mmCIF file of N, CA and C and ligand atoms in Angstrom:
data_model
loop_
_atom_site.group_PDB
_atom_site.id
_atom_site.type_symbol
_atom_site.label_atom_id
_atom_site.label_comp_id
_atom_site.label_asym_id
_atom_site.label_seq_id
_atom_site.Cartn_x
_atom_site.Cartn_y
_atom_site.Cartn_z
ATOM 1 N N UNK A 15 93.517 74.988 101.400
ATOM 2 C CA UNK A 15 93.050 75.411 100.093
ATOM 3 C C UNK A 15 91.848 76.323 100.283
ATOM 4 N N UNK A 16 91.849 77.452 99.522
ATOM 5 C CA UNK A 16 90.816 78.298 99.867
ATOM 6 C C UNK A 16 89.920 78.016 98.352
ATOM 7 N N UNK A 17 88.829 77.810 99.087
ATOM 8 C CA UNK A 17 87.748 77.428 97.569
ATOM 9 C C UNK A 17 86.927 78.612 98.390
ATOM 10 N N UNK A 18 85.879 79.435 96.917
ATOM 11 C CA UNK A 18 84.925 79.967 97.079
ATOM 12 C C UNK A 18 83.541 79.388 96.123
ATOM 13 N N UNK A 19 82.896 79.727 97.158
ATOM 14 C CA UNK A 19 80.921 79.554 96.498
ATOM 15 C C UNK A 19 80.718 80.456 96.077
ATOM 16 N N UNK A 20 79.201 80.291 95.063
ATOM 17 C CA UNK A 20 78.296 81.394 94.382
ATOM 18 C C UNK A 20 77.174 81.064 95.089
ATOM 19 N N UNK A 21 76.426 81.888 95.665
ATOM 20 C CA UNK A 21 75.027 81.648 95.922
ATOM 21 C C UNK A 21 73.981 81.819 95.063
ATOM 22 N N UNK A 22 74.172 82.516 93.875
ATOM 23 C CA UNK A 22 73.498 82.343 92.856
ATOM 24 C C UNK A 22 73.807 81.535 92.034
ATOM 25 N N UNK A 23 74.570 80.786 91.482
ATOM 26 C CA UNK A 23 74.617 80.127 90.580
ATOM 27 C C UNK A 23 75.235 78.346 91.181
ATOM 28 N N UNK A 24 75.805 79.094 92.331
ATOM 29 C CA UNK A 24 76.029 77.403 93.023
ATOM 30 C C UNK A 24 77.514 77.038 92.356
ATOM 31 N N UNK A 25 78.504 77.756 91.691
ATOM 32 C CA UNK A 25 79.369 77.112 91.280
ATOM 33 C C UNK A 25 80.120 77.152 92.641
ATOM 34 N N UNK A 26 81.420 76.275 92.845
ATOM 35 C CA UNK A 26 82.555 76.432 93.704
ATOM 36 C C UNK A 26 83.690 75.918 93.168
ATOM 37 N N UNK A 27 84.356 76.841 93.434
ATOM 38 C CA UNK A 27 86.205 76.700 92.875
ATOM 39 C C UNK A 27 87.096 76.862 93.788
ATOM 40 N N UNK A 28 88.606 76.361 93.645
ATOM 41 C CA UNK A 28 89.428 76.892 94.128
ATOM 42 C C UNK A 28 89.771 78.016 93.828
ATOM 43 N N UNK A 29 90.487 79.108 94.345
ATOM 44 C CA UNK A 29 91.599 80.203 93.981
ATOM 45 C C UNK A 29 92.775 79.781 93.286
ATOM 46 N N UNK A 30 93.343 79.927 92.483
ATOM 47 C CA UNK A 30 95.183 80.294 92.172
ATOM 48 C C UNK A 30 95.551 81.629 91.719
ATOM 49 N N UNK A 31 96.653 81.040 92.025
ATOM 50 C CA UNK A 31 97.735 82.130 91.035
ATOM 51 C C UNK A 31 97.836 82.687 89.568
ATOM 52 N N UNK A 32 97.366 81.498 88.928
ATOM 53 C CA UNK A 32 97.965 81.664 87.975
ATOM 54 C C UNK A 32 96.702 82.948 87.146
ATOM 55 N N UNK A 33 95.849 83.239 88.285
ATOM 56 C CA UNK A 33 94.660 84.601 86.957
ATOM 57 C C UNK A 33 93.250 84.782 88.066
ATOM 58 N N UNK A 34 92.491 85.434 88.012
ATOM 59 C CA UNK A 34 91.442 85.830 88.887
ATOM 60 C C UNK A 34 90.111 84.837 88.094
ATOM 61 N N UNK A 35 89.333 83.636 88.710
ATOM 62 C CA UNK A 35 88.576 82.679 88.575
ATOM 63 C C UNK A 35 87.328 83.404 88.745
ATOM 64 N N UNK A 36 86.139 83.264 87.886
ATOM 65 C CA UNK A 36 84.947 83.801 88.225
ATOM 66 C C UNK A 36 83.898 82.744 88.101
ATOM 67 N N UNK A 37 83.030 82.567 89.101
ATOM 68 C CA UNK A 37 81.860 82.012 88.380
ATOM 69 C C UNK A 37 80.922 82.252 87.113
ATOM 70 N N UNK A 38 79.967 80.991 87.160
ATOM 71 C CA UNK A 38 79.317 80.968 86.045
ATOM 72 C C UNK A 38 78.912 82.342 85.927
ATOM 73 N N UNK A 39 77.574 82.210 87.003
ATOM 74 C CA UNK A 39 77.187 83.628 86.247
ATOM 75 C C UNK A 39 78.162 84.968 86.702
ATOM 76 N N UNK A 40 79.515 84.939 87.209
ATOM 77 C CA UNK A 40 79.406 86.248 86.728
ATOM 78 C C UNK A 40 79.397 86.912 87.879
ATOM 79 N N UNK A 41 78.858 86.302 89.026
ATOM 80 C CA UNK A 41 78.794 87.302 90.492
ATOM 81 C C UNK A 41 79.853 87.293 91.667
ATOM 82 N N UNK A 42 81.026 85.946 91.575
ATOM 83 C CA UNK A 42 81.645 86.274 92.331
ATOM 84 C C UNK A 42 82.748 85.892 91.737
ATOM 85 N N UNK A 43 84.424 86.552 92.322
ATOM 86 C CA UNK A 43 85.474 86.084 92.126
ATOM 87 C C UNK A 43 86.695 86.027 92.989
ATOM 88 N N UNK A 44 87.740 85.594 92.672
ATOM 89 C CA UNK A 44 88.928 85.464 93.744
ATOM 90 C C UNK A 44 90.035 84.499 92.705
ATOM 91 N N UNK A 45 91.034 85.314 93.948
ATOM 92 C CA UNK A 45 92.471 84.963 92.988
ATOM 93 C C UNK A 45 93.484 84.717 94.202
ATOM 94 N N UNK A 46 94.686 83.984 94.123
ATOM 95 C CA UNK A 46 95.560 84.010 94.968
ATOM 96 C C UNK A 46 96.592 85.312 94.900
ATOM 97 N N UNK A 47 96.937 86.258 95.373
ATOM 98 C CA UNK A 47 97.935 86.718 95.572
ATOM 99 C C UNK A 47 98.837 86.450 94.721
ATOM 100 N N UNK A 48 100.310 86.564 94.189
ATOM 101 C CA UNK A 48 101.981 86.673 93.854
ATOM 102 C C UNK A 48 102.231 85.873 95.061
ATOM 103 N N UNK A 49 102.363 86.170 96.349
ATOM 104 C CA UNK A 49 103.030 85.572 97.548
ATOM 105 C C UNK A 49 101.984 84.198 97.643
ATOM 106 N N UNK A 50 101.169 84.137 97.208
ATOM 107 C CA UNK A 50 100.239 82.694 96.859
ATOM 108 C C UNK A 50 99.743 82.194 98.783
ATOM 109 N N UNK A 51 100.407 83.455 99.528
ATOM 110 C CA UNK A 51 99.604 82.795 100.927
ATOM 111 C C UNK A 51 98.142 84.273 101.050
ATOM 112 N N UNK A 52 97.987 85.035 100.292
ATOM 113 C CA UNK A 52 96.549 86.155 100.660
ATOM 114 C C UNK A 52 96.334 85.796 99.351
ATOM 115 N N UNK A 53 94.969 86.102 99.798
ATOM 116 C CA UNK A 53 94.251 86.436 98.204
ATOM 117 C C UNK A 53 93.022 87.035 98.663
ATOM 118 N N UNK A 54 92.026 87.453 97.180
ATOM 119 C CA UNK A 54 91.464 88.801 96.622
ATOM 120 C C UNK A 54 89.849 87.824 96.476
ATOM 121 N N UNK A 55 88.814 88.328 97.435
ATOM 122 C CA UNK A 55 87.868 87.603 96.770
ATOM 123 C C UNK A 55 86.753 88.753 96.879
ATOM 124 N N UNK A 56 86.085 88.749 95.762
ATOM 125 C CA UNK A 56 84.543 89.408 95.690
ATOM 126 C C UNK A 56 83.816 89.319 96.722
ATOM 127 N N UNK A 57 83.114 90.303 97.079
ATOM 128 C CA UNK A 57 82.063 90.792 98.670
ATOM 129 C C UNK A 57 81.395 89.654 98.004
ATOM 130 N N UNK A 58 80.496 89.146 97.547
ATOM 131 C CA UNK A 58 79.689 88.367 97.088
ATOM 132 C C UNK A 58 79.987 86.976 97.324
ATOM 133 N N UNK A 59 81.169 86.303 97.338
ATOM 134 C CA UNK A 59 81.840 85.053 97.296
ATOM 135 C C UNK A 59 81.137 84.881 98.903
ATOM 136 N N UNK A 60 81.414 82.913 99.195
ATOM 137 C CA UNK A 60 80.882 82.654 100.214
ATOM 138 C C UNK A 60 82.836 81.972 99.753
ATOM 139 N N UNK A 61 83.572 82.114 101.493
ATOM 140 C CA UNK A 61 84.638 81.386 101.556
ATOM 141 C C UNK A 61 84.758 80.477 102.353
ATOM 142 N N UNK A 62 85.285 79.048 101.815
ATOM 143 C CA UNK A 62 85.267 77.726 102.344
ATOM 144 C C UNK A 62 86.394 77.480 102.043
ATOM 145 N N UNK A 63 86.943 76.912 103.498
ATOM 146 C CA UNK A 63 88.721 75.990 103.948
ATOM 147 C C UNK A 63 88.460 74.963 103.972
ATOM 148 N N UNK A 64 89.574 74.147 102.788
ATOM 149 C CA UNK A 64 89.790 72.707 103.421
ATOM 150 C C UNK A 64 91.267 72.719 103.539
ATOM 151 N N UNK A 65 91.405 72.259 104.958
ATOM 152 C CA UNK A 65 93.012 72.492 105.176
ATOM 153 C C UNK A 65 93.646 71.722 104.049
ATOM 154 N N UNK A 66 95.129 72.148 103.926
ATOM 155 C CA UNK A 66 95.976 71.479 102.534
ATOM 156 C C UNK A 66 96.015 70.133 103.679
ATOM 157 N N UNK A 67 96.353 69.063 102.796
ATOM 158 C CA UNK A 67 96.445 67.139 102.615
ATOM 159 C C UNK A 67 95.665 67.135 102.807
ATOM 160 N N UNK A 68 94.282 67.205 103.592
ATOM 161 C CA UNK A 68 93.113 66.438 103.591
ATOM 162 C C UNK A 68 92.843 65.945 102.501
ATOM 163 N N UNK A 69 92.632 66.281 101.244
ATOM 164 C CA UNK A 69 91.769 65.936 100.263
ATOM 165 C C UNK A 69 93.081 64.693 99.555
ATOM 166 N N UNK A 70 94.050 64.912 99.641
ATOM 167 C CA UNK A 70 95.045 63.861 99.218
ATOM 168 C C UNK A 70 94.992 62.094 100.123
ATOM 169 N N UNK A 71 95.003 62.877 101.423
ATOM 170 C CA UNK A 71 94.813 61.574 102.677
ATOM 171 C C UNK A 71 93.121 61.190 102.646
ATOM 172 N N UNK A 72 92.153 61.550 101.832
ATOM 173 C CA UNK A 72 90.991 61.193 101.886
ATOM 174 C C UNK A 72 90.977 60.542 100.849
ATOM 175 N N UNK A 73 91.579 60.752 99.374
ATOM 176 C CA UNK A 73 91.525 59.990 98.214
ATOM 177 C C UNK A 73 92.760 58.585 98.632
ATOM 178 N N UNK A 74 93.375 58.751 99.541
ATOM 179 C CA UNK A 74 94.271 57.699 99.735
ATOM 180 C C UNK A 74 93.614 56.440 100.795
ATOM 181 N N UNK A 75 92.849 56.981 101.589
ATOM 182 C CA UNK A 75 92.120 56.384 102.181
ATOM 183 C C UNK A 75 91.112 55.736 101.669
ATOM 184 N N UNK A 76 90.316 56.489 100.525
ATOM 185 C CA UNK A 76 89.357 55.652 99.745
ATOM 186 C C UNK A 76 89.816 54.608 98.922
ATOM 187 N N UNK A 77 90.847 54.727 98.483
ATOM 188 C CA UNK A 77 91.740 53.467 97.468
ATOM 189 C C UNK A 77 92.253 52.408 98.137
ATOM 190 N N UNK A 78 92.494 52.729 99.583
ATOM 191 C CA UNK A 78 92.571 51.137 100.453
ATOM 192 C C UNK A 78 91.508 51.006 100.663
ATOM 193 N N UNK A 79 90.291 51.580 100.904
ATOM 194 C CA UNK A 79 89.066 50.538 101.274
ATOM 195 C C UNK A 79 88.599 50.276 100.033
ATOM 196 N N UNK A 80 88.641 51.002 98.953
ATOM 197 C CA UNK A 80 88.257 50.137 97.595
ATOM 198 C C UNK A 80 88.934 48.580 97.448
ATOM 199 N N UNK A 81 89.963 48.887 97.903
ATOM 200 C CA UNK A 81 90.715 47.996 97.747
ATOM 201 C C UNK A 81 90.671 46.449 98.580
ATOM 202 N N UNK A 82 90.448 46.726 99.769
ATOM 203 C CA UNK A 82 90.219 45.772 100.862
ATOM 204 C C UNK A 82 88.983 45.631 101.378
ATOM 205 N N UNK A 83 88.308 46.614 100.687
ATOM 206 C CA UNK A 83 86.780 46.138 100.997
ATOM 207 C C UNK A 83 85.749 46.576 99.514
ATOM 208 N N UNK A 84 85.947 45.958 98.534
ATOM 209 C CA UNK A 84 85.461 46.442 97.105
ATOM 210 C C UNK A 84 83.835 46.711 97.402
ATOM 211 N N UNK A 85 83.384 45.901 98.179
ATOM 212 C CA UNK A 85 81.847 46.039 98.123
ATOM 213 C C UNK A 85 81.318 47.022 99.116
ATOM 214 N N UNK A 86 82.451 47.822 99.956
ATOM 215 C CA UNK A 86 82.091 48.947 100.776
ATOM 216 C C UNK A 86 80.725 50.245 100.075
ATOM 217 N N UNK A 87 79.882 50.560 100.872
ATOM 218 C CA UNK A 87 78.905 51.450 100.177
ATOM 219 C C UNK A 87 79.141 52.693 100.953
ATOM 220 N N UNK A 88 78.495 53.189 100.315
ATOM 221 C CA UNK A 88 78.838 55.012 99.987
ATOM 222 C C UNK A 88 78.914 55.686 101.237
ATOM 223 N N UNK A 89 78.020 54.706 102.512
ATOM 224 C CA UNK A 89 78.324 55.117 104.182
ATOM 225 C C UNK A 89 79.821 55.103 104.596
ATOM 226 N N UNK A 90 80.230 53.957 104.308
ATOM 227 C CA UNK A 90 81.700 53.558 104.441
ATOM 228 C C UNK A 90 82.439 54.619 104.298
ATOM 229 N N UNK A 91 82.573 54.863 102.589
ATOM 230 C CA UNK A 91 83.185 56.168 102.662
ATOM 231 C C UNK A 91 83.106 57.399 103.067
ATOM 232 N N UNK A 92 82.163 57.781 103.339
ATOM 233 C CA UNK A 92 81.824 58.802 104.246
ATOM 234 C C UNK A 92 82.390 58.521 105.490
ATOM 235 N N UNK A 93 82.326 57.142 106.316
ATOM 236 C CA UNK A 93 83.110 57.419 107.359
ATOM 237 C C UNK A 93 85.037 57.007 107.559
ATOM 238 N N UNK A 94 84.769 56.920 106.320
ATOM 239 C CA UNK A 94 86.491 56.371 106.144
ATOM 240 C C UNK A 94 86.843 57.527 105.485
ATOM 241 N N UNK A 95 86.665 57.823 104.332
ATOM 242 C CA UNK A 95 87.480 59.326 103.838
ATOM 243 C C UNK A 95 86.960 60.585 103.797
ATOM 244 N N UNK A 96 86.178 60.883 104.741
ATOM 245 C CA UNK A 96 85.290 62.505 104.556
ATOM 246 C C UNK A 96 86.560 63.228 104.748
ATOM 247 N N UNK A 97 86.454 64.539 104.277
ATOM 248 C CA UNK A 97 87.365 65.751 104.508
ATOM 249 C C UNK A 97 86.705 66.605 105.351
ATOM 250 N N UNK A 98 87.549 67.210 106.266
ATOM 251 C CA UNK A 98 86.643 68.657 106.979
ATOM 252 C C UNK A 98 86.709 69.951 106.151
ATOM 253 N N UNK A 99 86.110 70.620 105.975
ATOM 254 C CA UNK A 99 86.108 71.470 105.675
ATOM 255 C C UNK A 99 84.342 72.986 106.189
ATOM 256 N N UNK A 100 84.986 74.236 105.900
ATOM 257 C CA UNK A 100 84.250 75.171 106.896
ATOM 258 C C UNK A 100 83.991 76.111 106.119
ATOM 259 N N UNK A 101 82.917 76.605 106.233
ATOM 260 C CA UNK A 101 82.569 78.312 105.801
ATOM 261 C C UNK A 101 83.131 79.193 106.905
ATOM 262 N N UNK A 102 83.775 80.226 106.101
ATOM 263 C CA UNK A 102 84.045 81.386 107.202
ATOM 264 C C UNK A 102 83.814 83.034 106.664
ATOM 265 N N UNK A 103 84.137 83.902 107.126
ATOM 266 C CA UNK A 103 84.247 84.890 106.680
ATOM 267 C C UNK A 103 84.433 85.337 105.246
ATOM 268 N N UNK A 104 84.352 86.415 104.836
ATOM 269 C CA UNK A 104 85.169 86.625 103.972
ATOM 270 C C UNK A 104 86.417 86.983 104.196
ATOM 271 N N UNK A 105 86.888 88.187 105.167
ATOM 272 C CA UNK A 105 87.533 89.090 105.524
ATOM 273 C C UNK A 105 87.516 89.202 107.165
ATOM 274 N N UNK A 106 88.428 90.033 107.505
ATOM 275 C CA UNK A 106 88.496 89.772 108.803
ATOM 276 C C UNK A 106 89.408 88.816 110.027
ATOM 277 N N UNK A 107 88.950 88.827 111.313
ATOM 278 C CA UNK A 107 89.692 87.572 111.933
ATOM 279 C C UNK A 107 89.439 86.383 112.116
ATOM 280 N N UNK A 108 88.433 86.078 111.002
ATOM 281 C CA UNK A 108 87.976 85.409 110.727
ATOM 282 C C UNK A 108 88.513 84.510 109.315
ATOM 283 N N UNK A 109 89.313 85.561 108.729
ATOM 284 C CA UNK A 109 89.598 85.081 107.901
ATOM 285 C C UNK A 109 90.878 85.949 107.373
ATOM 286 N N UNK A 110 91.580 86.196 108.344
ATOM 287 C CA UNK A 110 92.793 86.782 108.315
ATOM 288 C C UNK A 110 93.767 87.390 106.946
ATOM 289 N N UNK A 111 93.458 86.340 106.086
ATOM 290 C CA UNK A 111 94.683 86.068 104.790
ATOM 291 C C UNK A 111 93.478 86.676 103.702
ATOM 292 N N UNK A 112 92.472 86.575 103.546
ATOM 293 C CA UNK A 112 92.069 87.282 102.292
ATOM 294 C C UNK A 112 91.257 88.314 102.562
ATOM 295 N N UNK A 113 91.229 89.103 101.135
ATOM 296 C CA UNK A 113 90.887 90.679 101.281
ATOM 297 C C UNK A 113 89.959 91.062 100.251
ATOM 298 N N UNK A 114 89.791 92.106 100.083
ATOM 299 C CA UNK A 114 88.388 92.182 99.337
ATOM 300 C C UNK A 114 88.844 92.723 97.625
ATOM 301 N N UNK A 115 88.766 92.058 96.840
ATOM 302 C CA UNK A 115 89.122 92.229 95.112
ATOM 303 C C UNK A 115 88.538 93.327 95.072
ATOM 304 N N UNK A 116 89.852 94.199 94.092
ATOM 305 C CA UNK A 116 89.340 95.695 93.739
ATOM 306 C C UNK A 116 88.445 95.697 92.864
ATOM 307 N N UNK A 117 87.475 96.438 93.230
ATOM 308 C CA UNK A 117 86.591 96.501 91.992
ATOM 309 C C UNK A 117 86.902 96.295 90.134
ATOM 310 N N UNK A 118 88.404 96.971 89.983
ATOM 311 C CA UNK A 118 88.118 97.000 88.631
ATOM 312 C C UNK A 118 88.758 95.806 88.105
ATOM 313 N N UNK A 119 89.458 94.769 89.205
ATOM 314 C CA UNK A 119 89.862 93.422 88.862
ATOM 315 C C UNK A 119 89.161 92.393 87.508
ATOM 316 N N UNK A 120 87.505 92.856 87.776
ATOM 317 C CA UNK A 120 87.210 91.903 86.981
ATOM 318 C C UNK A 120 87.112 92.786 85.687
ATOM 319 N N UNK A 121 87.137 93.574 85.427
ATOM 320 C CA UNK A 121 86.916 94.598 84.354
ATOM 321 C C UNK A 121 88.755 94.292 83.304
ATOM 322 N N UNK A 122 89.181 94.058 84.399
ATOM 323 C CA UNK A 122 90.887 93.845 84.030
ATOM 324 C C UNK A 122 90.909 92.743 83.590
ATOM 325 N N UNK A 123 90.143 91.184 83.861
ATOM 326 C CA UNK A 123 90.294 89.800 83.230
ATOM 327 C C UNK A 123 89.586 90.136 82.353
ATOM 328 N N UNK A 124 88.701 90.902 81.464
ATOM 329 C CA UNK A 124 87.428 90.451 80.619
ATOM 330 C C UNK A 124 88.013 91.231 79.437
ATOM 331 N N UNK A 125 89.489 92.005 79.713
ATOM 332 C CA UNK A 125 89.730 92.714 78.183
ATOM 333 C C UNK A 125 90.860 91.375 77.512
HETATM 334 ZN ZN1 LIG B 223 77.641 82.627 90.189
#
């Protein structure tokens, strides 16, 4: 899953398909592609991977130790369901699959 940051405003989202996502204020954006494997993100965006299932096998993991250990504290879960996840590039070989949103993209969501 490709999520992007704002460094000004601190929001973070995923990308989709279904329309080009902007933060609060306004400074960065990104969208998935049609082929839904590249997508389009603003020079400005900070881009962060969390590989796909992690976040499914981490919420599944937290519901058996809720479960078998109810009084587990917030360390626990941290070491029972953390997800990995990374900052990388924007662009590049670093970041192979996404590319840089045309400028007039956002001018195109705001009519
Ligand atoms: Zn922002």
């Amino acid at each position: 899953m490709k999520v992007i940051y704002c460094k000004e405003c601190s929001d973070l989202f995923k990308l989709t398909r279904e329309g080009l996502r902007t933060c609060k204020c306004g400074n960065v954006s990104g969208r998935y592609r049609e082929d839904g494997k590249h997508a389009e993100v603003s020079q400005s965006a900070v881009s962060i991977k969390i590989p796909n299932g992690y976040i499914k096998r981490a919420v599944h993991r937290m519901e058996q130790l809720r479960h078998e250990e109810p009084k587990s504290l917030d360390k626990a879960y941290k070491a029972h369901s953390s997800i990995p996840a990374w900052v990388r590039p924007n662009f590049g070989p670093g970041n192979r699959h996404t590319h840089r949103l045309k400028k007039d993209a956002n001018n195109r969501s705001k009519t």
